[in-house]
PDB file of C-alpha atoms in Angstrom:
ATOM      1  CA  MET A  25     -16.403 -16.379  22.650  1.00  0.00           C
ATOM      2  CA  SER A  26     -18.729 -13.469  23.394  1.00  0.00           C
ATOM      3  CA  GLU A  27     -21.286 -12.110  20.923  1.00  0.00           C
ATOM      4  CA  LYS A  28     -19.137  -8.960  20.591  1.00  0.00           C
ATOM      5  CA  GLU A  29     -16.117 -11.060  19.542  1.00  0.00           C
ATOM      6  CA  LYS A  30     -18.204 -13.083  17.071  1.00  0.00           C
ATOM      7  CA  PHE A  31     -19.789 -10.060  15.463  1.00  0.00           C
ATOM      8  CA  PRO A  32     -17.981  -6.747  16.059  1.00  0.00           C
ATOM      9  CA  LYS A  33     -20.531  -3.979  15.592  1.00  0.00           C
ATOM     10  CA  LYS A  34     -18.361  -0.918  16.236  1.00  0.00           C
ATOM     11  CA  ILE A  35     -15.088  -0.764  14.321  1.00  0.00           C
ATOM     12  CA  VAL A  36     -12.272   1.787  14.355  1.00  0.00           C
ATOM     13  CA  SER A  37      -9.771   1.710  11.480  1.00  0.00           C
ATOM     14  CA  LEU A  38      -6.321   3.211  12.000  1.00  0.00           C
ATOM     15  CA  THR A  39      -5.116   3.113   8.387  1.00  0.00           C
ATOM     16  CA  PRO A  40      -6.475   4.253   5.022  1.00  0.00           C
ATOM     17  CA  SER A  41      -5.896   0.770   3.577  1.00  0.00           C
ATOM     18  CA  LEU A  42      -8.036  -0.945   6.188  1.00  0.00           C
ATOM     19  CA  THR A  43     -10.712   1.719   5.831  1.00  0.00           C
ATOM     20  CA  GLU A  44     -10.877   1.009   2.105  1.00  0.00           C
ATOM     21  CA  ILE A  45     -11.183  -2.706   2.810  1.00  0.00           C
ATOM     22  CA  LEU A  46     -14.038  -2.141   5.255  1.00  0.00           C
ATOM     23  CA  PHE A  47     -15.951  -0.045   2.735  1.00  0.00           C
ATOM     24  CA  ALA A  48     -15.345  -2.656   0.028  1.00  0.00           C
ATOM     25  CA  LEU A  49     -16.789  -5.269   2.403  1.00  0.00           C
ATOM     26  CA  LYS A  50     -19.864  -3.046   2.889  1.00  0.00           C
ATOM     27  CA  LEU A  51     -19.027  -2.534   6.564  1.00  0.00           C
ATOM     28  CA  ASP A  52     -19.201   1.254   6.506  1.00  0.00           C
ATOM     29  CA  GLN A  53     -22.273   1.286   8.756  1.00  0.00           C
ATOM     30  CA  ARG A  54     -20.254  -0.461  11.457  1.00  0.00           C
ATOM     31  CA  LEU A  55     -17.229   1.809  11.021  1.00  0.00           C
ATOM     32  CA  VAL A  56     -17.401   4.346  13.860  1.00  0.00           C
ATOM     33  CA  GLY A  57     -13.941   5.925  13.594  1.00  0.00           C
ATOM     34  CA  VAL A  58     -11.104   6.549  11.135  1.00  0.00           C
ATOM     35  CA  THR A  59      -7.900   8.600  10.930  1.00  0.00           C
ATOM     36  CA  ASP A  60      -7.229  11.970   9.333  1.00  0.00           C
ATOM     37  CA  SER A  61      -5.574  10.204   6.385  1.00  0.00           C
ATOM     38  CA  CYS A  62      -8.595   8.054   5.545  1.00  0.00           C
ATOM     39  CA  ASP A  63      -9.991   9.777   2.455  1.00  0.00           C
ATOM     40  CA  TYR A  64     -11.357   7.022   0.221  1.00  0.00           C
ATOM     41  CA  PRO A  65     -14.100   6.406  -0.668  1.00  0.00           C
ATOM     42  CA  THR A  66     -15.498   9.915  -0.326  1.00  0.00           C
ATOM     43  CA  ASP A  67     -18.239   8.761   2.063  1.00  0.00           C
ATOM     44  CA  VAL A  68     -15.550   8.298   4.711  1.00  0.00           C
ATOM     45  CA  LYS A  69     -15.432  12.075   5.238  1.00  0.00           C
ATOM     46  CA  ASP A  70     -18.498  11.823   7.471  1.00  0.00           C
ATOM     47  CA  LYS A  71     -16.863   9.416   9.929  1.00  0.00           C
ATOM     48  CA  PRO A  72     -15.460  10.624  13.286  1.00  0.00           C
ATOM     49  CA  HIS A  73     -11.673  11.042  13.305  1.00  0.00           C
ATOM     50  CA  VAL A  74      -9.220   9.769  15.917  1.00  0.00           C
ATOM     51  CA  GLY A  75      -6.256  11.819  14.707  1.00  0.00           C
ATOM     52  CA  CYS A  76      -3.104  10.825  12.853  1.00  0.00           C
ATOM     53  CA  TRP A  77      -2.846   7.257  11.567  1.00  0.00           C
ATOM     54  CA  PHE A  78       0.585   6.601  13.122  1.00  0.00           C
ATOM     55  CA  ASP A  79      -0.207   8.386  16.409  1.00  0.00           C
ATOM     56  CA  PRO A  80      -3.955   8.212  17.076  1.00  0.00           C
ATOM     57  CA  ASP A  81      -5.617  10.127  19.882  1.00  0.00           C
ATOM     58  CA  ILE A  82      -6.362   7.363  22.371  1.00  0.00           C
ATOM     59  CA  GLU A  83      -8.940   9.387  24.295  1.00  0.00           C
ATOM     60  CA  LYS A  84     -10.909  10.095  21.133  1.00  0.00           C
ATOM     61  CA  LEU A  85     -10.676   6.423  20.278  1.00  0.00           C
ATOM     62  CA  PHE A  86     -11.936   5.342  23.704  1.00  0.00           C
ATOM     63  CA  ALA A  87     -14.839   7.795  23.431  1.00  0.00           C
ATOM     64  CA  LEU A  88     -16.119   5.909  20.386  1.00  0.00           C
ATOM     65  CA  LYS A  89     -16.411   2.707  22.464  1.00  0.00           C
ATOM     66  CA  PRO A  90     -15.341   0.343  19.670  1.00  0.00           C
ATOM     67  CA  ASP A  91     -15.623  -3.434  19.868  1.00  0.00           C
ATOM     68  CA  ILE A  92     -12.555  -3.799  17.681  1.00  0.00           C
ATOM     69  CA  VAL A  93      -9.661  -1.668  16.412  1.00  0.00           C
ATOM     70  CA  LEU A  94      -7.839  -2.520  13.184  1.00  0.00           C
ATOM     71  CA  GLY A  95      -4.289  -1.340  12.535  1.00  0.00           C
ATOM     72  CA  LEU A  96      -0.780  -2.144  11.316  1.00  0.00           C
ATOM     73  CA  GLN A  97       1.770  -4.210  13.215  1.00  0.00           C
ATOM     74  CA  THR A  98       4.530  -1.782  12.306  1.00  0.00           C
ATOM     75  CA  ALA A  99       2.637   1.281  13.544  1.00  0.00           C
ATOM     76  CA  HIS A 100       0.194   0.236  16.246  1.00  0.00           C
ATOM     77  CA  ASN A 101       1.721  -2.630  18.182  1.00  0.00           C
ATOM     78  CA  GLN A 102       2.792  -0.229  20.940  1.00  0.00           C
ATOM     79  CA  ILE A 103      -0.794   0.881  21.685  1.00  0.00           C
ATOM     80  CA  LYS A 104      -2.258  -2.614  21.577  1.00  0.00           C
ATOM     81  CA  PRO A 105      -1.835  -3.342  25.330  1.00  0.00           C
ATOM     82  CA  GLN A 106      -3.484  -0.031  26.244  1.00  0.00           C
ATOM     83  CA  LEU A 107      -6.494  -0.791  24.068  1.00  0.00           C
ATOM     84  CA  GLU A 108      -6.759  -4.369  25.251  1.00  0.00           C
ATOM     85  CA  SER A 109      -6.676  -3.196  28.871  1.00  0.00           C
ATOM     86  CA  GLU A 110     -10.022  -1.531  28.104  1.00  0.00           C
ATOM     87  CA  ARG A 111     -11.362  -4.808  26.706  1.00  0.00           C
ATOM     88  CA  ILE A 112     -11.097  -3.597  23.117  1.00  0.00           C
ATOM     89  CA  ARG A 113     -10.106  -6.271  20.644  1.00  0.00           C
ATOM     90  CA  VAL A 114      -7.132  -5.312  18.457  1.00  0.00           C
ATOM     91  CA  VAL A 115      -6.300  -6.908  15.109  1.00  0.00           C
ATOM     92  CA  LEU A 116      -3.072  -5.831  13.399  1.00  0.00           C
ATOM     93  CA  VAL A 117      -2.026  -6.718   9.867  1.00  0.00           C
ATOM     94  CA  ASN A 118       1.299  -6.544   8.041  1.00  0.00           C
ATOM     95  CA  PRO A 119       0.856  -7.423   4.355  1.00  0.00           C
ATOM     96  CA  LEU A 120       4.148  -7.486   2.465  1.00  0.00           C
ATOM     97  CA  THR A 121       2.791  -8.718  -0.876  1.00  0.00           C
ATOM     98  CA  VAL A 122      -0.228  -8.348  -3.108  1.00  0.00           C
ATOM     99  CA  ASN A 123      -1.342 -11.873  -2.195  1.00  0.00           C
ATOM    100  CA  GLU A 124      -1.050 -11.159   1.530  1.00  0.00           C
ATOM    101  CA  THR A 125      -3.240  -8.088   1.048  1.00  0.00           C
ATOM    102  CA  ILE A 126      -5.933 -10.216  -0.570  1.00  0.00           C
ATOM    103  CA  THR A 127      -5.594 -12.803   2.200  1.00  0.00           C
ATOM    104  CA  ASP A 128      -6.138 -10.031   4.763  1.00  0.00           C
ATOM    105  CA  ILE A 129      -9.340  -9.019   2.958  1.00  0.00           C
ATOM    106  CA  ALA A 130     -10.628 -12.589   3.183  1.00  0.00           C
ATOM    107  CA  ARG A 131      -9.585 -12.821   6.835  1.00  0.00           C
ATOM    108  CA  LEU A 132     -11.375  -9.590   7.733  1.00  0.00           C
ATOM    109  CA  GLY A 133     -14.467 -10.831   5.945  1.00  0.00           C
ATOM    110  CA  GLU A 134     -14.482 -13.898   8.180  1.00  0.00           C
ATOM    111  CA  LEU A 135     -13.790 -11.819  11.271  1.00  0.00           C
ATOM    112  CA  MET A 136     -16.633  -9.413  10.554  1.00  0.00           C
ATOM    113  CA  SER A 137     -19.113 -12.135   9.519  1.00  0.00           C
ATOM    114  CA  VAL A 138     -19.342 -10.989   5.891  1.00  0.00           C
ATOM    115  CA  ARG A 139     -17.674 -14.040   4.407  1.00  0.00           C
ATOM    116  CA  GLU A 140     -19.693 -14.149   1.181  1.00  0.00           C
ATOM    117  CA  ILE A 141     -19.050 -10.493   0.381  1.00  0.00           C
ATOM    118  CA  ALA A 142     -15.335 -11.006   1.026  1.00  0.00           C
ATOM    119  CA  LEU A 143     -15.236 -14.182  -1.057  1.00  0.00           C
ATOM    120  CA  ASN A 144     -16.857 -12.401  -3.985  1.00  0.00           C
ATOM    121  CA  LEU A 145     -14.399  -9.490  -3.741  1.00  0.00           C
ATOM    122  CA  VAL A 146     -11.357 -11.722  -3.345  1.00  0.00           C
ATOM    123  CA  THR A 147     -12.403 -13.882  -6.295  1.00  0.00           C
ATOM    124  CA  LYS A 148     -12.674 -10.827  -8.539  1.00  0.00           C
ATOM    125  CA  LEU A 149      -9.322  -9.448  -7.392  1.00  0.00           C
ATOM    126  CA  ARG A 150      -7.566 -12.766  -7.982  1.00  0.00           C
ATOM    127  CA  SER A 151      -9.151 -13.080 -11.411  1.00  0.00           C
ATOM    128  CA  ARG A 152      -7.832  -9.656 -12.390  1.00  0.00           C
ATOM    129  CA  LEU A 153      -4.364 -10.541 -11.099  1.00  0.00           C
ATOM    130  CA  SER A 154      -4.434 -13.781 -13.057  1.00  0.00           C
ATOM    131  CA  ALA A 155      -5.154 -11.796 -16.217  1.00  0.00           C
ATOM    132  CA  VAL A 156      -2.120  -9.596 -15.516  1.00  0.00           C
ATOM    133  CA  ASP A 157      -0.007 -12.693 -14.814  1.00  0.00           C
ATOM    134  CA  ASP A 158      -0.918 -14.055 -18.255  1.00  0.00           C
ATOM    135  CA  ARG A 159       0.067 -10.793 -19.923  1.00  0.00           C
ATOM    136  CA  VAL A 160       3.361 -10.695 -18.001  1.00  0.00           C
ATOM    137  CA  SER A 161       4.144 -14.271 -19.057  1.00  0.00           C
ATOM    138  CA  ALA A 162       3.547 -13.326 -22.684  1.00  0.00           C
ATOM    139  CA  ILE A 163       6.180 -10.582 -22.469  1.00  0.00           C
ATOM    140  CA  GLY A 164       9.049 -12.911 -21.619  1.00  0.00           C
ATOM    141  CA  ARG A 165      11.789 -12.154 -19.105  1.00  0.00           C
ATOM    142  CA  GLU A 166      14.145 -10.811 -21.755  1.00  0.00           C
ATOM    143  CA  ASN A 167      11.672  -8.005 -22.517  1.00  0.00           C
ATOM    144  CA  LYS A 168      10.955  -6.976 -18.941  1.00  0.00           C
ATOM    145  CA  LEU A 169      11.934  -3.456 -17.931  1.00  0.00           C
ATOM    146  CA  THR A 170      14.162  -2.608 -14.963  1.00  0.00           C
ATOM    147  CA  ILE A 171      12.423  -0.374 -12.426  1.00  0.00           C
ATOM    148  CA  SER A 172      13.218   1.831  -9.457  1.00  0.00           C
ATOM    149  CA  ARG A 173      10.392   2.953  -7.181  1.00  0.00           C
ATOM    150  CA  ILE A 174      11.447   6.122  -5.320  1.00  0.00           C
ATOM    151  CA  LEU A 175       9.438   6.915  -2.211  1.00  0.00           C
ATOM    152  CA  GLU A 176      11.263   9.913  -0.819  1.00  0.00           C
ATOM    153  CA  VAL A 177      14.297  12.091  -1.434  1.00  0.00           C
ATOM    154  CA  GLU A 178      16.234  13.290   1.608  1.00  0.00           C
ATOM    155  CA  ASP A 179      19.557  15.137   1.598  1.00  0.00           C
ATOM    156  CA  GLY A 180      20.242  14.066  -1.961  1.00  0.00           C
ATOM    157  CA  ARG A 181      19.592  10.392  -1.203  1.00  0.00           C
ATOM    158  CA  PHE A 182      16.684   8.231  -2.293  1.00  0.00           C
ATOM    159  CA  TYR A 183      14.459   5.918  -0.278  1.00  0.00           C
ATOM    160  CA  VAL A 184      13.514   3.142  -2.685  1.00  0.00           C
ATOM    161  CA  ALA A 185      11.316   0.050  -2.579  1.00  0.00           C
ATOM    162  CA  GLY A 186      13.323  -3.001  -1.541  1.00  0.00           C
ATOM    163  CA  PRO A 187      12.523  -6.737  -1.600  1.00  0.00           C
ATOM    164  CA  LEU A 188      10.904  -6.704   1.853  1.00  0.00           C
ATOM    165  CA  SER A 189       8.157  -4.263   0.840  1.00  0.00           C
ATOM    166  CA  PHE A 190       4.759  -4.629  -0.799  1.00  0.00           C
ATOM    167  CA  GLN A 191       5.844  -1.879  -3.207  1.00  0.00           C
ATOM    168  CA  TYR A 192       8.491  -4.249  -4.546  1.00  0.00           C
ATOM    169  CA  ASP A 193       5.880  -6.961  -5.034  1.00  0.00           C
ATOM    170  CA  ILE A 194       3.633  -4.591  -6.981  1.00  0.00           C
ATOM    171  CA  ILE A 195       6.503  -4.053  -9.430  1.00  0.00           C
ATOM    172  CA  SER A 196       7.105  -7.797  -9.759  1.00  0.00           C
ATOM    173  CA  ARG A 197       3.424  -8.558 -10.320  1.00  0.00           C
ATOM    174  CA  ALA A 198       3.301  -5.863 -13.002  1.00  0.00           C
ATOM    175  CA  GLY A 199       6.186  -7.472 -14.879  1.00  0.00           C
ATOM    176  CA  GLY A 200       8.978  -5.171 -13.772  1.00  0.00           C
ATOM    177  CA  LEU A 201      12.473  -6.105 -12.615  1.00  0.00           C
ATOM    178  CA  ASN A 202      13.300  -4.146  -9.485  1.00  0.00           C
ATOM    179  CA  VAL A 203      16.890  -2.897  -9.410  1.00  0.00           C
ATOM    180  CA  THR A 204      17.085  -3.305  -5.607  1.00  0.00           C
ATOM    181  CA  ASP A 205      17.095  -7.126  -5.751  1.00  0.00           C
ATOM    182  CA  SER A 206      20.412  -7.362  -3.910  1.00  0.00           C
ATOM    183  CA  ILE A 207      19.393  -5.273  -0.869  1.00  0.00           C
ATOM    184  CA  PRO A 208      17.441  -7.335   1.721  1.00  0.00           C
ATOM    185  CA  GLU A 209      15.532  -4.379   3.167  1.00  0.00           C
ATOM    186  CA  ALA A 210      12.061  -2.886   2.860  1.00  0.00           C
ATOM    187  CA  TYR A 211      13.018   0.690   2.020  1.00  0.00           C
ATOM    188  CA  PRO A 212      16.789   1.098   1.602  1.00  0.00           C
ATOM    189  CA  LYS A 213      18.357   4.538   1.295  1.00  0.00           C
ATOM    190  CA  ILE A 214      20.652   4.882  -1.713  1.00  0.00           C
ATOM    191  CA  THR A 215      22.783   7.541  -3.384  1.00  0.00           C
ATOM    192  CA  LEU A 216      22.326   9.019  -6.829  1.00  0.00           C
ATOM    193  CA  ALA A 217      25.587   7.319  -7.785  1.00  0.00           C
ATOM    194  CA  GLN A 218      24.097   3.946  -6.841  1.00  0.00           C
ATOM    195  CA  LEU A 219      20.964   4.680  -8.853  1.00  0.00           C
ATOM    196  CA  ARG A 220      23.144   5.641 -11.813  1.00  0.00           C
ATOM    197  CA  GLU A 221      25.070   2.377 -11.487  1.00  0.00           C
ATOM    198  CA  TRP A 222      21.824   0.396 -11.632  1.00  0.00           C
ATOM    199  CA  ASP A 223      20.531   2.667 -14.425  1.00  0.00           C
ATOM    200  CA  PRO A 224      16.851   1.627 -14.355  1.00  0.00           C
ATOM    201  CA  GLN A 225      14.843   1.899 -17.555  1.00  0.00           C
ATOM    202  CA  VAL A 226      11.847   3.232 -15.626  1.00  0.00           C
ATOM    203  CA  VAL A 227      11.622   5.313 -12.446  1.00  0.00           C
ATOM    204  CA  PHE A 228       8.368   6.113 -10.680  1.00  0.00           C
ATOM    205  CA  ASN A 229       7.220   7.786  -7.500  1.00  0.00           C
ATOM    206  CA  CYS A 230       4.153   9.483  -6.075  1.00  0.00           C
ATOM    207  CA  GLY A 231       3.338  12.935  -4.789  1.00  0.00           C
ATOM    208  CA  PHE A 232       6.100  15.031  -6.358  1.00  0.00           C
ATOM    209  CA  ASP A 233       7.901  15.687  -9.642  1.00  0.00           C
ATOM    210  CA  LEU A 234      11.291  13.990  -9.683  1.00  0.00           C
ATOM    211  CA  ASN A 235      12.421  15.989 -12.702  1.00  0.00           C
ATOM    212  CA  SER A 236      12.090  19.289 -10.863  1.00  0.00           C
ATOM    213  CA  LEU A 237      13.797  18.412  -7.581  1.00  0.00           C
ATOM    214  CA  PRO A 238      16.454  21.007  -6.720  1.00  0.00           C
ATOM    215  CA  GLY A 239      19.888  19.506  -6.318  1.00  0.00           C
ATOM    216  CA  ILE A 240      18.882  16.351  -8.197  1.00  0.00           C
ATOM    217  CA  ALA A 241      17.358  17.160 -11.568  1.00  0.00           C
ATOM    218  CA  ASN A 242      20.327  19.272 -12.679  1.00  0.00           C
ATOM    219  CA  LYS A 243      22.975  16.677 -11.864  1.00  0.00           C
ATOM    220  CA  PRO A 244      24.663  14.839 -14.766  1.00  0.00           C
ATOM    221  CA  GLU A 245      24.123  11.487 -13.002  1.00  0.00           C
ATOM    222  CA  TRP A 246      20.362  12.074 -13.006  1.00  0.00           C
ATOM    223  CA  ARG A 247      20.144  13.483 -16.522  1.00  0.00           C
ATOM    224  CA  SER A 248      22.123  10.526 -17.896  1.00  0.00           C
ATOM    225  CA  LEU A 249      19.787   7.872 -16.453  1.00  0.00           C
ATOM    226  CA  SER A 250      18.189   5.702 -19.125  1.00  0.00           C
ATOM    227  CA  ALA A 251      14.775   6.409 -17.594  1.00  0.00           C
ATOM    228  CA  VAL A 252      15.324  10.160 -17.862  1.00  0.00           C
ATOM    229  CA  GLN A 253      16.768   9.962 -21.373  1.00  0.00           C
ATOM    230  CA  SER A 254      13.771   7.969 -22.609  1.00  0.00           C
ATOM    231  CA  GLY A 255      11.162   9.992 -20.714  1.00  0.00           C
ATOM    232  CA  ASN A 256      10.165   7.062 -18.526  1.00  0.00           C
ATOM    233  CA  ILE A 257       9.777   9.009 -15.274  1.00  0.00           C
ATOM    234  CA  TYR A 258       6.277   8.625 -13.833  1.00  0.00           C
ATOM    235  CA  SER A 259       4.406   9.976 -10.829  1.00  0.00           C
ATOM    236  CA  PHE A 260       1.295   8.127  -9.671  1.00  0.00           C
ATOM    237  CA  ASP A 261      -1.456   8.800  -7.147  1.00  0.00           C
ATOM    238  CA  CYS A 262      -0.115   8.050  -3.656  1.00  0.00           C
ATOM    239  CA  ASN A 263      -3.498   6.597  -2.729  1.00  0.00           C
ATOM    240  CA  LEU A 264      -2.864   3.838  -5.259  1.00  0.00           C
ATOM    241  CA  THR A 265       0.846   3.264  -4.778  1.00  0.00           C
ATOM    242  CA  CYS A 266       0.998   3.334  -0.980  1.00  0.00           C
ATOM    243  CA  ARG A 267      -2.051   1.391   0.214  1.00  0.00           C
ATOM    244  CA  THR A 268      -2.527  -2.316   0.765  1.00  0.00           C
ATOM    245  CA  GLY A 269      -6.254  -2.375   0.114  1.00  0.00           C
ATOM    246  CA  PRO A 270      -8.481  -3.556  -2.754  1.00  0.00           C
ATOM    247  CA  ARG A 271      -7.020  -0.917  -5.079  1.00  0.00           C
ATOM    248  CA  ILE A 272      -3.599  -2.555  -4.910  1.00  0.00           C
ATOM    249  CA  VAL A 273      -4.778  -4.550  -7.923  1.00  0.00           C
ATOM    250  CA  ASP A 274      -5.641  -1.283  -9.692  1.00  0.00           C
ATOM    251  CA  MET A 275      -2.012  -0.262  -9.156  1.00  0.00           C
ATOM    252  CA  VAL A 276      -0.669  -3.535 -10.566  1.00  0.00           C
ATOM    253  CA  GLU A 277      -2.832  -3.087 -13.665  1.00  0.00           C
ATOM    254  CA  LEU A 278      -1.919   0.589 -14.028  1.00  0.00           C
ATOM    255  CA  LEU A 279       1.800  -0.114 -13.721  1.00  0.00           C
ATOM    256  CA  PHE A 280       1.652  -2.954 -16.236  1.00  0.00           C
ATOM    257  CA  ASN A 281      -0.195  -0.769 -18.739  1.00  0.00           C
ATOM    258  CA  THR A 282       2.276   2.065 -18.173  1.00  0.00           C
ATOM    259  CA  LEU A 283       5.243  -0.230 -18.738  1.00  0.00           C
ATOM    260  CA  TYR A 284       3.974  -2.324 -21.627  1.00  0.00           C
ATOM    261  CA  GLY A 285       0.849  -0.675 -23.027  1.00  0.00           C
ATOM    262  CA  ASP A 286      -2.841  -1.547 -22.767  1.00  0.00           C
TER     263      ASP A 286
END
């Protein structure tokens, strides 16, 4: 193995989640490129951009001469051969749970030769999750709330978090019972009638106000939802809900506290 492979000195991150991990591992000095969506922590604004996270500008990326590029299997597998043809190492992740996210942090720490920093971070994250687990256990299954996580509304239908998504796992870790248990997909598309049939006690999303959506909010099926009737419709910061980085634990804690109180 070459010295470059042992100790990558020039890193390009193609997702906000991975960028957050690199900063948390104190690797920001080695981070030479990020995407337009990488906005946390604020120091990332000074890094060169390689365009959109799901369609990066390859020429801009090549110009940065990275030793390694980090990305997602679901978004960047198609550009991997092109990068590797230029002798650029490519590492792609695909975390589907909170635990897999933490495992990726530890793995990247090993890969970047910052094992102790990663171990310290991972230990703290697992300790916080363990504290949430204890609080969830104290609630008891009979007191858990049913949840629907809406990601997007399109033509009157809802994209929701299904069992094959990390969003689903966040709900489970926070003590919620996801209403999409029976659909073996990551992000199934459902009708308002289906949502009404499930009748979740809590509905949450990010980035927009569900209660003001034209063509949805005025429908009897929406207004009669238990979550709507009880005022349990929440909108969270997309940077917390949609990223598999260190702050995924923040989201688990926030959701638990929202559901069951501090």
